[in-house]
mmCIF file of C-alpha atoms in Angstrom:
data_model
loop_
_atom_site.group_PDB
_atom_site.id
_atom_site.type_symbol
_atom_site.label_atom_id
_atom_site.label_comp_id
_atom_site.label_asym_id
_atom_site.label_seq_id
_atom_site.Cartn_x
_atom_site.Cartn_y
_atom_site.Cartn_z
ATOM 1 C CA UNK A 3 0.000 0.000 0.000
ATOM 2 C CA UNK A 4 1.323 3.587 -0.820
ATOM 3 C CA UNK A 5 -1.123 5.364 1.903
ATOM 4 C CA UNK A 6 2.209 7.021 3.894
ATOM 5 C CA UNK A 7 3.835 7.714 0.898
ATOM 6 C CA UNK A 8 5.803 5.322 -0.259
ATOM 7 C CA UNK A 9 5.226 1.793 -0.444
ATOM 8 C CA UNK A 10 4.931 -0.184 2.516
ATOM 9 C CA UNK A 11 2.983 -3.690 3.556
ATOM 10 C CA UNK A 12 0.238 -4.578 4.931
ATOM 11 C CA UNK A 13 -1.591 -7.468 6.954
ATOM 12 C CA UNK A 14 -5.132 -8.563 7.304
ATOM 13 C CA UNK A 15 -6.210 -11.001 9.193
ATOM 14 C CA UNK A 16 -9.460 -11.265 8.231
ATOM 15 C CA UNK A 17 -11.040 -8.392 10.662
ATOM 16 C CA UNK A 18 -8.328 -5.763 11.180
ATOM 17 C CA UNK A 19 -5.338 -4.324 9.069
ATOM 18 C CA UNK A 20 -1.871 -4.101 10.457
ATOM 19 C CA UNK A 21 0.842 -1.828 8.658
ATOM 20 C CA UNK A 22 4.003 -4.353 8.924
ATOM 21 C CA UNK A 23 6.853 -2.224 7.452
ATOM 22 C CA UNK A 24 7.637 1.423 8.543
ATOM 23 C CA UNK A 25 10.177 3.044 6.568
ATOM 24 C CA UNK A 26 10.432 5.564 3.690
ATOM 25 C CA UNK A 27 12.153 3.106 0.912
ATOM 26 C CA UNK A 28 9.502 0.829 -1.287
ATOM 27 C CA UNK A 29 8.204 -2.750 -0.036
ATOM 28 C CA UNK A 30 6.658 -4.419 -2.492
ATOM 29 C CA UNK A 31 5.608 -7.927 -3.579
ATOM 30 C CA UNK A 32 4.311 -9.552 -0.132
ATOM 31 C CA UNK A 33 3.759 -13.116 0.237
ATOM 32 C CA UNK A 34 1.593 -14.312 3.184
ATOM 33 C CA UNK A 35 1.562 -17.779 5.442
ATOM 34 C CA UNK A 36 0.060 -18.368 8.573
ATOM 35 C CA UNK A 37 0.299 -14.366 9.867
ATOM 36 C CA UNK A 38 4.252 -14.386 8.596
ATOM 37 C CA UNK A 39 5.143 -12.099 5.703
ATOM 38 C CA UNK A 40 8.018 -12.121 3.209
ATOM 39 C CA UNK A 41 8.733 -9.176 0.786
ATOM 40 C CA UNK A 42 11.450 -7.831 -1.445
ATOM 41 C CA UNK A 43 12.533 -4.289 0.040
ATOM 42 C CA UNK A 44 15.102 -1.594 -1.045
ATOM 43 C CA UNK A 45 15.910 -0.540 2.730
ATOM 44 C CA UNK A 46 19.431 -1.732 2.107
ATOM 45 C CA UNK A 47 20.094 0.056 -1.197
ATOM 46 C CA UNK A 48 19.071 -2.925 -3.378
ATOM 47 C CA UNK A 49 16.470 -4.870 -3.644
ATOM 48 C CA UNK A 50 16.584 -7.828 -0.743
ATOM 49 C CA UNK A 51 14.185 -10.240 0.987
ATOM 50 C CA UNK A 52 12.703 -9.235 4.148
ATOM 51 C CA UNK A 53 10.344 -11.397 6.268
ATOM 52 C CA UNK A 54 8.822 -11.000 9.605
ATOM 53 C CA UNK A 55 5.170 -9.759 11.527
ATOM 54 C CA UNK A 56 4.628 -6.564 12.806
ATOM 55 C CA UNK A 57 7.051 -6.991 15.678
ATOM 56 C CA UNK A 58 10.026 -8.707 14.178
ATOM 57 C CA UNK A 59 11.511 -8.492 10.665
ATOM 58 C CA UNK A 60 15.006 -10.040 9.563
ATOM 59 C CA UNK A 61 16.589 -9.525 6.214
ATOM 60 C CA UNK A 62 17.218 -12.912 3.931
ATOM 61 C CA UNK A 63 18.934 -12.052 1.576
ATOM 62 C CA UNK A 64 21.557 -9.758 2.719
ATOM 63 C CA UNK A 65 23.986 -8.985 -0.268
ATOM 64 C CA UNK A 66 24.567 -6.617 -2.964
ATOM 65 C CA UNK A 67 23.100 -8.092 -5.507
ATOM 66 C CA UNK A 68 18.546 -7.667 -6.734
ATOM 67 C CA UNK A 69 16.591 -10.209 -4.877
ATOM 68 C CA UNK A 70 13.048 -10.378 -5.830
ATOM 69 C CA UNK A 71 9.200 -11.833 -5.780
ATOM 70 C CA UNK A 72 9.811 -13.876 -2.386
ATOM 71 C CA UNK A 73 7.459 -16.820 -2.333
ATOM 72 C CA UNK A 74 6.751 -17.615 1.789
ATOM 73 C CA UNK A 75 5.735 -21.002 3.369
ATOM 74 C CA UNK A 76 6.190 -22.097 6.727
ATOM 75 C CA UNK A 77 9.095 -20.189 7.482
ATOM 76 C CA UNK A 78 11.198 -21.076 4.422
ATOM 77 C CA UNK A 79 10.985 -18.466 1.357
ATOM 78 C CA UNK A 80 12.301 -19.106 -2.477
ATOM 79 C CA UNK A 81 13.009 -16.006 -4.458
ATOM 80 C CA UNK A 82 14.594 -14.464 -7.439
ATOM 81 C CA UNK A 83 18.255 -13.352 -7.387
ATOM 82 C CA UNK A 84 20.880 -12.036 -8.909
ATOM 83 C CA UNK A 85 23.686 -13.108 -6.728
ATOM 84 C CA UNK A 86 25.422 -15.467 -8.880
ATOM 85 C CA UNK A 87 25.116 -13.168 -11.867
ATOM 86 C CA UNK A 88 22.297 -14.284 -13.700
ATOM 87 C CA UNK A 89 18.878 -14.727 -12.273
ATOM 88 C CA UNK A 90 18.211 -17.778 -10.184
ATOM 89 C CA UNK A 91 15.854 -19.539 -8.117
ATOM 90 C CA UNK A 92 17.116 -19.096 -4.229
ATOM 91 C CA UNK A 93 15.848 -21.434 -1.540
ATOM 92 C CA UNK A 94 16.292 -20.519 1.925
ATOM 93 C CA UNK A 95 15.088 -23.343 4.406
ATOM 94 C CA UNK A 96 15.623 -21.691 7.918
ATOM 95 C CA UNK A 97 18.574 -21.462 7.875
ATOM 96 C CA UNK A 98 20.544 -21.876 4.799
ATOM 97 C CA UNK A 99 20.295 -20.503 1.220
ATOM 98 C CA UNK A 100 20.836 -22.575 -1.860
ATOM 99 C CA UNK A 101 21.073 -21.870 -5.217
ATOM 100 C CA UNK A 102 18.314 -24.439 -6.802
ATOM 101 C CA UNK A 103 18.613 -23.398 -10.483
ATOM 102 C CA UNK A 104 22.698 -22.965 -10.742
ATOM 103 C CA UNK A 105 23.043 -22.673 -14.659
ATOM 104 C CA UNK A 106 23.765 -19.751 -16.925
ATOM 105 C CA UNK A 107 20.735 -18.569 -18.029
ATOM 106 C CA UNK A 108 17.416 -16.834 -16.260
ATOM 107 C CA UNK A 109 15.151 -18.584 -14.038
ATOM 108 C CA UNK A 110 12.586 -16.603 -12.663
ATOM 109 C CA UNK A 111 9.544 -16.423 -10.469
ATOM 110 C CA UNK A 112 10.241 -19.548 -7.864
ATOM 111 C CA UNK A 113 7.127 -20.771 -6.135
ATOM 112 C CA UNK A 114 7.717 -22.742 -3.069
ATOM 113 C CA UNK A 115 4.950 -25.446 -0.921
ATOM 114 C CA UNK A 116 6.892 -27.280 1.646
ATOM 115 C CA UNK A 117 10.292 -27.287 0.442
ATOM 116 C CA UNK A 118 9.329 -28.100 -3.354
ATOM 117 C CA UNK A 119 9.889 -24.911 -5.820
ATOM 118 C CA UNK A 120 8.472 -24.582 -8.927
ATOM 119 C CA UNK A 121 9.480 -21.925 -11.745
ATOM 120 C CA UNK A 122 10.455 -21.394 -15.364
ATOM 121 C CA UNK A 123 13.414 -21.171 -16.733
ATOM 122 C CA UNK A 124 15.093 -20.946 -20.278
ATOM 123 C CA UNK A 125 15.507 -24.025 -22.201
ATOM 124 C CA UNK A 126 16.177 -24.889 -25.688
ATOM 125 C CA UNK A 127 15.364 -20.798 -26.647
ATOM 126 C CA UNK A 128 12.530 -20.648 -24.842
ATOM 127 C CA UNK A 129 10.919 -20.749 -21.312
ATOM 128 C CA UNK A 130 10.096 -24.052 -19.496
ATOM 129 C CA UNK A 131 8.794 -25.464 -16.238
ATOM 130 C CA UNK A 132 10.558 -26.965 -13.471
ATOM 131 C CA UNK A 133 9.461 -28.658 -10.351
ATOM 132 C CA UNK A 134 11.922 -29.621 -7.542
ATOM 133 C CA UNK A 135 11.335 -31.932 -4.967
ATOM 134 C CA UNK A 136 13.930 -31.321 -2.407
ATOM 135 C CA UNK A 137 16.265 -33.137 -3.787
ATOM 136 C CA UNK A 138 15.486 -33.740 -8.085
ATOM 137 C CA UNK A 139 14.592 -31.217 -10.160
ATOM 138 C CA UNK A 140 12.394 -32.128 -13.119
ATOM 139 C CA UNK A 141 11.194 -30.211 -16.271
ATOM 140 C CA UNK A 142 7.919 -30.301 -16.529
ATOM 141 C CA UNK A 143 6.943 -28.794 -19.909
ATOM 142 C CA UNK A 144 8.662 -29.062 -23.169
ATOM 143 C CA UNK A 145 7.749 -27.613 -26.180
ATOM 144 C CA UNK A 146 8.503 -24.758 -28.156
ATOM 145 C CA UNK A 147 6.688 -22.209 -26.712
ATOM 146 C CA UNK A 148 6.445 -20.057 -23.536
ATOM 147 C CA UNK A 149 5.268 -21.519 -20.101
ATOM 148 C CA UNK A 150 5.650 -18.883 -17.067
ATOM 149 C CA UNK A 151 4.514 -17.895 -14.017
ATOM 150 C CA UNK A 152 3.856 -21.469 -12.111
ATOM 151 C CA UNK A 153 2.370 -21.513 -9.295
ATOM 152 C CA UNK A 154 2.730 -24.546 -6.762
ATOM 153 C CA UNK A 155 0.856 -26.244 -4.322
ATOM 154 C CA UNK A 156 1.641 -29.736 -2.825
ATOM 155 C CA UNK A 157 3.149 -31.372 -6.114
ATOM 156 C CA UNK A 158 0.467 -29.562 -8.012
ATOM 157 C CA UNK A 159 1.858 -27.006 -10.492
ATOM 158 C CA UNK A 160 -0.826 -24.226 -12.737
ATOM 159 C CA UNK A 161 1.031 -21.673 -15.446
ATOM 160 C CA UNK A 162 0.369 -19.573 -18.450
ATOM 161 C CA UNK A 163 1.908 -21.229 -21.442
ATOM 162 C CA UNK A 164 1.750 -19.965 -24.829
ATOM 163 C CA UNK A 165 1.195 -23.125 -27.021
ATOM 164 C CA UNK A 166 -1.704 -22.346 -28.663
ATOM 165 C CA UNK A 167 -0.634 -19.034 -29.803
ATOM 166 C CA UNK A 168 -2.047 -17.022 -26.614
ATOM 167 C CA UNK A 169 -1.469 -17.443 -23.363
ATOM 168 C CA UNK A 170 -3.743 -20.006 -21.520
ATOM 169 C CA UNK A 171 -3.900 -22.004 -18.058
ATOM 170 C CA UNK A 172 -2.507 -25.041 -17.507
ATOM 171 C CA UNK A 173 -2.541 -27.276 -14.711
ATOM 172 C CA UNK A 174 -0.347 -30.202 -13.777
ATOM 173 C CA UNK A 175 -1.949 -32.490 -11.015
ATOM 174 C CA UNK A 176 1.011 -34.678 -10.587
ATOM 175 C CA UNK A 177 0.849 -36.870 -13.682
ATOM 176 C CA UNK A 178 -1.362 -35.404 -16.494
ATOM 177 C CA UNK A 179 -1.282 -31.681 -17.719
ATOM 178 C CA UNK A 180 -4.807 -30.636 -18.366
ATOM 179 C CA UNK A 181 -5.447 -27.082 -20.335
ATOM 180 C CA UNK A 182 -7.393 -24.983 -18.017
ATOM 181 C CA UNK A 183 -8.733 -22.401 -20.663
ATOM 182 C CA UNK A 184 -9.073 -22.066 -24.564
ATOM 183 C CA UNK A 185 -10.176 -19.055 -25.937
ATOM 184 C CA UNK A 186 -8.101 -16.009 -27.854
ATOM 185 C CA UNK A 187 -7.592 -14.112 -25.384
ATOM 186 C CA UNK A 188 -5.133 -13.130 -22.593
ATOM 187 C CA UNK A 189 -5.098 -15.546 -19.273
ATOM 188 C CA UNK A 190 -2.282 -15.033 -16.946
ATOM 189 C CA UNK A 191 -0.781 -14.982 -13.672
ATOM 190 C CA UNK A 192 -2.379 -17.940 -12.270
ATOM 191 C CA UNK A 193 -2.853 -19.021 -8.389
ATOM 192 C CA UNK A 194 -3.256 -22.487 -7.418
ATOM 193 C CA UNK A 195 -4.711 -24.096 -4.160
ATOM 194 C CA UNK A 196 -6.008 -27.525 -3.259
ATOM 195 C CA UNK A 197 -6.885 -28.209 -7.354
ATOM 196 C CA UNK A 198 -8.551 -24.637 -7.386
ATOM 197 C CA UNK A 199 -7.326 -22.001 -9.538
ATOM 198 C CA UNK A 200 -8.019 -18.331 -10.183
ATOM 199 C CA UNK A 201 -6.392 -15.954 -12.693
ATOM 200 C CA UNK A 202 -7.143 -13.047 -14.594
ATOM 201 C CA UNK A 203 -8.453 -12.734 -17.644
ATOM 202 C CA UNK A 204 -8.752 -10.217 -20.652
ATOM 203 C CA UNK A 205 -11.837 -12.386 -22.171
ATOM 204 C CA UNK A 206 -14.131 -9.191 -22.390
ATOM 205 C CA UNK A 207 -11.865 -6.555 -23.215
ATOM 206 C CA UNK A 208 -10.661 -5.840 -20.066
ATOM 207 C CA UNK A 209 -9.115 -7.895 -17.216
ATOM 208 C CA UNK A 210 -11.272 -9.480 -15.116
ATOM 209 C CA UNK A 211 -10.572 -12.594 -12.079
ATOM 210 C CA UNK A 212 -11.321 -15.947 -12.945
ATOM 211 C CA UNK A 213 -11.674 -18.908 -10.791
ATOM 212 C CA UNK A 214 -11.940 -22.695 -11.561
ATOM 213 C CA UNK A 215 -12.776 -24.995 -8.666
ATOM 214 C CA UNK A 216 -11.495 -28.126 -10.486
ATOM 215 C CA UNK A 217 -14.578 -28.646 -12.647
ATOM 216 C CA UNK A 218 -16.428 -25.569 -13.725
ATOM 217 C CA UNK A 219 -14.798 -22.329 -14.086
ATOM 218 C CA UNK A 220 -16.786 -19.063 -12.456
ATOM 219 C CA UNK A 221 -15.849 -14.897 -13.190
ATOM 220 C CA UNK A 222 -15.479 -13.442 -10.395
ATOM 221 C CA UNK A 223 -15.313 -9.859 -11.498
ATOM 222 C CA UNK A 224 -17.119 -8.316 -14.082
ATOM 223 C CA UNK A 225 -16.898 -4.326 -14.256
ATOM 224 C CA UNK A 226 -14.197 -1.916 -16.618
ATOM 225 C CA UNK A 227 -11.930 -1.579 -14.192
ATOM 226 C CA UNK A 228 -8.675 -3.175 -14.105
ATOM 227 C CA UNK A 229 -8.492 -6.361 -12.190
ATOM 228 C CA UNK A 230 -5.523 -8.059 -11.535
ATOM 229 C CA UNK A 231 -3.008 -10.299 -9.134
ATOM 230 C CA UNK A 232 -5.245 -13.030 -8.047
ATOM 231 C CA UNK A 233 -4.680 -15.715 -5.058
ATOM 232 C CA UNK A 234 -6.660 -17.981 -4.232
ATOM 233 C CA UNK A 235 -7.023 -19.923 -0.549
ATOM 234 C CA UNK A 236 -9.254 -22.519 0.258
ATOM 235 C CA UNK A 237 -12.202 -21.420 -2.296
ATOM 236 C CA UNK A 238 -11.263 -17.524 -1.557
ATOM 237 C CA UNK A 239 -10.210 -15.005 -4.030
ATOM 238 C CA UNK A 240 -8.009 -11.507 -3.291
ATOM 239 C CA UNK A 241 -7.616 -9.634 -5.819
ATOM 240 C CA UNK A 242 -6.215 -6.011 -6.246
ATOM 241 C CA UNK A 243 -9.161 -3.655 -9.180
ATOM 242 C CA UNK A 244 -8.936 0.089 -9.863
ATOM 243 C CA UNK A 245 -12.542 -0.083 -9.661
ATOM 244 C CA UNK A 246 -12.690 2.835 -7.904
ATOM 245 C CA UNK A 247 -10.133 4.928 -9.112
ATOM 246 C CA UNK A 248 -6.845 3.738 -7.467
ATOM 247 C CA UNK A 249 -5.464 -0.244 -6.485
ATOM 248 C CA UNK A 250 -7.408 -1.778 -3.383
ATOM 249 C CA UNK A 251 -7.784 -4.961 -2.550
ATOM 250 C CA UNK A 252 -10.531 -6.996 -3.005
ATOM 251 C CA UNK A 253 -12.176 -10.070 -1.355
ATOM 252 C CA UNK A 254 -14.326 -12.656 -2.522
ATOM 253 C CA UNK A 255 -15.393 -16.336 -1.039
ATOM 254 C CA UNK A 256 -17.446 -18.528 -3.036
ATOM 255 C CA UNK A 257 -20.856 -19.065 -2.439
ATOM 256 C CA UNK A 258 -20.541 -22.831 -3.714
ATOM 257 C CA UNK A 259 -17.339 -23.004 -2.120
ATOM 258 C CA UNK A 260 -15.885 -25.589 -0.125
ATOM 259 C CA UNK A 261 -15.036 -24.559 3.793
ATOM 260 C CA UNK A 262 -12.757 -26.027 6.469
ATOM 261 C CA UNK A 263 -10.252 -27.989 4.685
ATOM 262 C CA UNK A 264 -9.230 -30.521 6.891
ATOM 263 C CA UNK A 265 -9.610 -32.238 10.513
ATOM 264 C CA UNK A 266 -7.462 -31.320 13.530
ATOM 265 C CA UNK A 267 -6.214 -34.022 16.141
ATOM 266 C CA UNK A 268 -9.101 -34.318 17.743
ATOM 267 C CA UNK A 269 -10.726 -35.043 14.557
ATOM 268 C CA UNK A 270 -12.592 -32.251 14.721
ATOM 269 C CA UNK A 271 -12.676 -29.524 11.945
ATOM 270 C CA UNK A 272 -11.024 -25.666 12.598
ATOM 271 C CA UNK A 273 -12.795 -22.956 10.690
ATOM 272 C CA UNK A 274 -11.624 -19.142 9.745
ATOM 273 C CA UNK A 275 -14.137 -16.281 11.434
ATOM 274 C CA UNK A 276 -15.689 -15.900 8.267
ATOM 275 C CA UNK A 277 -16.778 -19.517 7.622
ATOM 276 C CA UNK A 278 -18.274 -19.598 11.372
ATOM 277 C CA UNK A 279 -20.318 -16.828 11.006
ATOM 278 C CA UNK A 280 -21.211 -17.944 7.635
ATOM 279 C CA UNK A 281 -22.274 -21.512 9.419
ATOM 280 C CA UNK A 282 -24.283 -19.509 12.555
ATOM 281 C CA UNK A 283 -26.500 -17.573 10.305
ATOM 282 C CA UNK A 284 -27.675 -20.513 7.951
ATOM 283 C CA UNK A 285 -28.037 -22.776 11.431
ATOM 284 C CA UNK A 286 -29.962 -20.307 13.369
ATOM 285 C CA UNK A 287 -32.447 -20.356 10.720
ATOM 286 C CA UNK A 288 -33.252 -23.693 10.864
ATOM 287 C CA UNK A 289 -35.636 -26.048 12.870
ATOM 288 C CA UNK A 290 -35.582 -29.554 11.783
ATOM 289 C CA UNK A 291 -34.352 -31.548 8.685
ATOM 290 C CA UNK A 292 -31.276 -31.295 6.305
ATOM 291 C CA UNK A 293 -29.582 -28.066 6.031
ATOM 292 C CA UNK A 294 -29.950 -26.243 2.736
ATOM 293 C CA UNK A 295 -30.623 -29.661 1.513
ATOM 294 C CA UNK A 296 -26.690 -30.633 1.808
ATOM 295 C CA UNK A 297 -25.473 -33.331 4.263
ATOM 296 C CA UNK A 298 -23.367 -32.786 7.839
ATOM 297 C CA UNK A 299 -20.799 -34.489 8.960
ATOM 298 C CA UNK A 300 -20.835 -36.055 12.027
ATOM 299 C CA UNK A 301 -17.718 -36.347 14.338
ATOM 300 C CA UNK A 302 -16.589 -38.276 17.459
ATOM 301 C CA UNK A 303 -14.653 -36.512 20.397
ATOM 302 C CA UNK A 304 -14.644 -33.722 22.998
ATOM 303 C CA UNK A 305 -15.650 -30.109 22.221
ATOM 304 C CA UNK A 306 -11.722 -28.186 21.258
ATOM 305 C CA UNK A 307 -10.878 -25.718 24.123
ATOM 306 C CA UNK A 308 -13.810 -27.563 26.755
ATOM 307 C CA UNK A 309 -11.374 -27.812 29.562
ATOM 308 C CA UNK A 310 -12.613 -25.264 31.938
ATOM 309 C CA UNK A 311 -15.951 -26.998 32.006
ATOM 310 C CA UNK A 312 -17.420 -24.652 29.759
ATOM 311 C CA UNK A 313 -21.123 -24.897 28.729
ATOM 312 C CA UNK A 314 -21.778 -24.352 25.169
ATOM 313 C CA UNK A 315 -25.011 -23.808 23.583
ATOM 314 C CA UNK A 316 -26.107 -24.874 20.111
ATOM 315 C CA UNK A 317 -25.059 -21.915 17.915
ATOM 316 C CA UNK A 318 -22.186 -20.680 20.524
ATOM 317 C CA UNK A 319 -18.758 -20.163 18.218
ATOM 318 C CA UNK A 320 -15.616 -19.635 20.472
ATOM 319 C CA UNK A 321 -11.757 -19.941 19.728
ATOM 320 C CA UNK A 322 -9.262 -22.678 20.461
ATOM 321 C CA UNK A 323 -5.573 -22.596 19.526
ATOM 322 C CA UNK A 324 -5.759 -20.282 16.247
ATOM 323 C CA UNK A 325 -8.995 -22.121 14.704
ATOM 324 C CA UNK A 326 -13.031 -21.172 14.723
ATOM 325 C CA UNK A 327 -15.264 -23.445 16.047
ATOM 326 C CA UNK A 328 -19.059 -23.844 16.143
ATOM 327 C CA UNK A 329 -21.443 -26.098 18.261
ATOM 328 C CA UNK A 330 -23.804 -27.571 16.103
ATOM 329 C CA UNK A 331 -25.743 -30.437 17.950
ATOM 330 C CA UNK A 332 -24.848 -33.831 19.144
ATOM 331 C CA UNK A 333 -27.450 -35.866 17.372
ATOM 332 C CA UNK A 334 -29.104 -36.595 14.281
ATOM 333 C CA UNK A 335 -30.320 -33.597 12.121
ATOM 334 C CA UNK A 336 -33.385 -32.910 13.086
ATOM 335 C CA UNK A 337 -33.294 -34.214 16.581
ATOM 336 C CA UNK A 338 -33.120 -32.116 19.487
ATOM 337 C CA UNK A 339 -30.015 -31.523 21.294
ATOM 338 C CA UNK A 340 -29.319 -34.175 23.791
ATOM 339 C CA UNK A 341 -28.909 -33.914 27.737
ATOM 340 C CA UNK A 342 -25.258 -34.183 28.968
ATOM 341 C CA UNK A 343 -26.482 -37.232 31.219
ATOM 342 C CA UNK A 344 -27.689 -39.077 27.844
ATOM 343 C CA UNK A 345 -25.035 -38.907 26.366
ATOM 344 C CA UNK A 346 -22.807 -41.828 27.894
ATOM 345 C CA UNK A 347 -25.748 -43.904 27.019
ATOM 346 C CA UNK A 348 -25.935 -42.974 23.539
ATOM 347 C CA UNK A 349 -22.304 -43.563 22.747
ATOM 348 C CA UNK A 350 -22.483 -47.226 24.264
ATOM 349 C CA UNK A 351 -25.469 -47.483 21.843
ATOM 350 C CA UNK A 352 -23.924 -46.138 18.519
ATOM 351 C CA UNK A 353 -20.690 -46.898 19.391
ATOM 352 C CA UNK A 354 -19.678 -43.926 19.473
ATOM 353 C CA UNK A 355 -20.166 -40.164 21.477
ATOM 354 C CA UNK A 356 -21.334 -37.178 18.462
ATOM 355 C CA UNK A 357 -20.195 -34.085 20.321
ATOM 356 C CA UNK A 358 -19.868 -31.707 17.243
ATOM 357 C CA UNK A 359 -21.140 -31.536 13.689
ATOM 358 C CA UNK A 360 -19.468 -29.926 10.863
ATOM 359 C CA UNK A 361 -20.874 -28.604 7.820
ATOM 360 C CA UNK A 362 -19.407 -29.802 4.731
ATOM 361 C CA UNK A 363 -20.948 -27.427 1.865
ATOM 362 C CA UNK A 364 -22.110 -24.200 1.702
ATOM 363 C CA UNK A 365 -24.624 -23.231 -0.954
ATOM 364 C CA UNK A 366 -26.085 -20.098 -2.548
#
């Protein structure tokens, strides 16, 4: 953001904004896991990698050389630099750097997911992709036109690549490479998460944001404005659009969208702010029979955080270790909630104690 002046970064973590870097030299290019930040920043002079919150920040890439577009996750950051002359792919895993690429031509744009990196370099006169594992690094396209901008998530690779004479989306699940889009017009800078991808699009004349959830692609955006810079998270979109006369950022979640996308260790599942709200409204509403006509899940265990000997009501939402939760009931839909003194009896019955329901789908 540019509102002191210069640029600087910012955080959001869903409800308030947090201005990370304060300093008058530009910040630029932020890339976001878990509340951590990494960004390319000329404090020093040059361009370097800087990553931290808004209490601590430590330089990376300390030299005298351009490092740029940092790619953050988990603590470990691959970026573009210039230190060994030409432009490579740099990995640093806590602790060390290492040149992945190491050749004499350009590699550019490294995307990283749990110590795999993913980027395109020049090959054979023009640019190609290449995955490494940690160890192996494998080309993934070869042909005789363009592929750029990859982005990676868990062995799972989506890029613009130019063999049809424009640039379209492509998406690598592992083993097959699948074309995302056809058309004849511009699709770039794809952002790839869990299968889904969103990137934007120049289909009507102007760019718009795109989003495919692994069957069916959806636009997200649809005005004159300028819309640009997707990522996408879980079945949400940001998005930066001059839609109103200068950059802001932008925020979309699918109404057909997937939420929550896992289990914890109890086996029950964690949900962002948003999703529990979203999951409160359409239960309150609701007296007996399915929900929205979609299935819940059902799931054994004690309520996260109920160590205090906490009461919770159906439709209470509290916090526990960084996740959202929401009571939901503790018997079949449609049946009323069951007294705490039933419930040893029930679980000898079924086999098992339902404490806590998730919702699975959310629909429009």
């Amino acid at each position: 953001g540019n509102e002191d002046g210069d640029n600087e970064i910012y955080y959001w973590d869903g409800a308030t904004t947090t201005e990370i870097t304060h300093n008058e030299v530009i910040d630029n290019y932020p890339s976001l896991y878990n509340g951590d930040v990494a960004w390319h920043s000329t404090e020093d002079g040059d361009c370097e990698i800087s990553y931290g919150d808004a209490v601590t920040t430590t330089s990376i890439a300390d030299n005298t050389a351009q490092d740029y577009y940092p790619s953050l996750y988990n603590g470990e950051i691959a970026w573009r630099g210039y230190a060994d002359g030409d432009a490579e792919a740099y990995y640093y895993n806590g602790s060390t750097t290492t040149n992945i690429s190491n050749n004499t031509v350009p590699d550019y744009n490294p995307s990283l997911y749990n110590g795999d990196i993913t980027w395109h370099g020049l090959a054979d006169g023009d640019y190609e992709i290449y995955f490494y594992n940690g160890s192996t690094t494998t080309q993934i396209t070869n042909n005789a036109s363009a592929d750029i901008r990859s982005s990676l998530y868990n062995g799972e690779i989506a890029w613009q690549g130019k063999e049809d004479g424009d640039y379209e989306i492509y998406y690598y699940n592992g083993s097959t490479t699948t074309q995302i889009t056809n058309n004849t017009s511009i699709e770039q800078y794809p952002s790839l998460h869990n299968g889904e991808i969103a990137w934007e699009s120049a289909a009507d004349g102007d760019m718009e944001i795109y989003y495919w959830d692994g069957t069916q692609t959806t636009q997200i955006t649809n005005n004159t404005a300028i819309d640009s810079a997707p990522s996408v998270y879980n079945s949400g979109v940001v998005w930066q659009s001059d839609v109103d006369g200068d950059n802001e950022i932008y925020y979309a979640r699918l109404a057909s969208a997937w939420i929550g996308d896992g289990i914890d260790s109890l086996g029950l599942a964690g949900y962002t702010e948003a999703d529990m709200l979203a999951l409160s409204d359409l239960y309150s509403g609701q007296t007996s029979g399915q929900v929205n006509s979609m299935d819940w899940t059902y799931l054994a265990g004690d309520l996260p955080g109920d160590t205090g000997g906490e009461v919770y009501e159906i439709g209470d939402s509290w916090e526990y270790e960084g996740k959202y939760y929401i009571k939901l009931g503790s018997g079949l839909e449609g049946v009323p909630e069951l007294p705490a003194g039933l419930m040893p009896f029930v679980g000898a019955l079924l086999g098992f104690s339902v404490r806590f329901v998730r919702r699975k789908k959310l629909v429009s």
